[in-house]
Amino acid sequence: MEGAVVLLDFWPSMFGMRTRVALAEKQIKYEYKEEDLRNKSELLLQMNPVHKKIPVLIHNGKPVCESLIQVQYIDEVWNDRAPLLPANPYKRATARFWADFIDKKLYDIGTRIWKTKGEEQETAKKEYIECLKLLEGELGDKAYFGGDNFGYLDVALIPFYCWFYAYEQCGNFSIEAECPKLIAWAKRCMQKESVAKSLPDQQKIYEFLLQMKKAFGIE
Amino acid sequence: MENEEVILLDLWASPFGMRAKIALALKGINYEHRDEDLSNKSDLLLKTNPVHKKIPVLIHNGKPICESLIIVEYIDEIWPHKFPLLPLDPYQRASARFWADFVDKKIYGARNRKIRTAKGEEQEAAKEELIENLKLLEGELGNKAYFGGEHLGYVDVVLVPIYSWFYTNEKFGNFSFETECPKLIAWAKRCFEQESVCKSLPDQDKIYQHALQLMKRSGYE
């Protein structure tokens, strides 16, 4: 079970944060390696030759790529503590469905919020809130998406929370006003040490986003 | 396992639906197959997949499961004893999931439609990209009979439906898969020897006729 664990990552990446949270939940010691995405390391190119992307989890020298696959791998290898996926196959399929929904929608729509202006931005904001409301519906009255305990879907979604402030600033809107239940859920998650220590400060994310906008020539 | 009610909402030409059909066939599961008319979606489809309104949808004892990869994993977990699809070892499972995800992103992705819909340079670029990605899969297959090793596995089920579309893509794109990716064609033919696969995949010519109709309807030449 034990053995060297290395994570190739990029600190603002929501996807990398998922893996950080999963490793922290399972209390796994690992070596964190920050990548410069404009100058990717030999190790990254060697461990993820197909996509050349972070995060890459390296366990005993063998790479696992794609954040949701990493979270499932971590859950399966370290299966003696803090289970992330539910035991019931139907609940597992449901958790996977919503994690896939997050992957299909949130990142791209969120990107449009900061990259565009005017009507395009308004549309992106509307779509983003719609997605979050669907997720609120899935959460219902539960403390976490995983029920009483923090689980797979909570891990998949919580990293997006640290980007909300940046999107709100760029888009001049309040996510809390539209989705109070979701923000309440996020704050509940942030009280967990595994989450709080894995997510960067939202102000730092906003500053990073401002730099990205400059680099893209967006006001 | 008596009194199991299994329904599959599908479209005969959908490679995503084919994955579910193959998995159910390999496991020997009796189910009711319902073809949807996507221009007139049934109430059941809209009720069981309100988020995406897409097929396939597997309905097991009244409960819906959506997204083909998730459906295949679910089928494998509910009926684990016959024809297991995912390996037991966590690293091999992660690897299988990685390549299934690669197939979804790169082989079935929207860009590949350009092989049929685009012309000139754009079409050439789409063809080249697809072939490059198929070659990566050939590399992953290596000298194994199947992606799953000695037997069909998860990645085989996820990828093999493209075989029905090979003829269509070759006609539109004017190239030969067999010339470019002979190992993959050999693999596909090997999969076809399994009854569960060949009875779940439609005839290549039917798919071509279907693609021609879709193109006409969308206003492409």
JSON list of C-alpha atoms in Angstrom, two decimals, chain A residues 25-26 75 78-86 149-152:
[
{"chain": "A", "resi": 25, "resn": "GLU", "atom": "CA", "xyz": [-8.44, 12.70, 3.32]},
{"chain": "A", "resi": 26, "resn": "LYS", "atom": "CA", "xyz": [-6.55, 9.41, 3.31]},
{"chain": "A", "resi": 75, "resn": "ASP", "atom": "CA", "xyz": [-9.85, 5.35, -2.92]},
{"chain": "A", "resi": 78, "resn": "TRP", "atom": "CA", "xyz": [-6.08, 3.05, 0.40]},
{"chain": "A", "resi": 79, "resn": "ASN", "atom": "CA", "xyz": [-9.40, 1.36, 0.99]},
{"chain": "A", "resi": 80, "resn": "ASP", "atom": "CA", "xyz": [-8.98, 0.98, 4.74]},
{"chain": "A", "resi": 81, "resn": "ARG", "atom": "CA", "xyz": [-9.83, 4.59, 5.65]},
{"chain": "A", "resi": 82, "resn": "ALA", "atom": "CA", "xyz": [-12.09, 7.53, 4.75]},
{"chain": "A", "resi": 83, "resn": "PRO", "atom": "CA", "xyz": [-14.00, 5.84, 1.89]},
{"chain": "A", "resi": 84, "resn": "LEU", "atom": "CA", "xyz": [-14.83, 8.28, -0.90]},
{"chain": "A", "resi": 85, "resn": "LEU", "atom": "CA", "xyz": [-17.02, 6.32, -3.30]},
{"chain": "A", "resi": 86, "resn": "PRO", "atom": "CA", "xyz": [-20.21, 4.82, -1.86]},
{"chain": "A", "resi": 149, "resn": "ASN", "atom": "CA", "xyz": [-19.75, 11.97, 5.12]},
{"chain": "A", "resi": 150, "resn": "PHE", "atom": "CA", "xyz": [-17.56, 13.86, 2.69]},
{"chain": "A", "resi": 151, "resn": "GLY", "atom": "CA", "xyz": [-17.23, 11.76, -0.47]},
{"chain": "A", "resi": 152, "resn": "TYR", "atom": "CA", "xyz": [-16.22, 11.47, -4.12]}
]
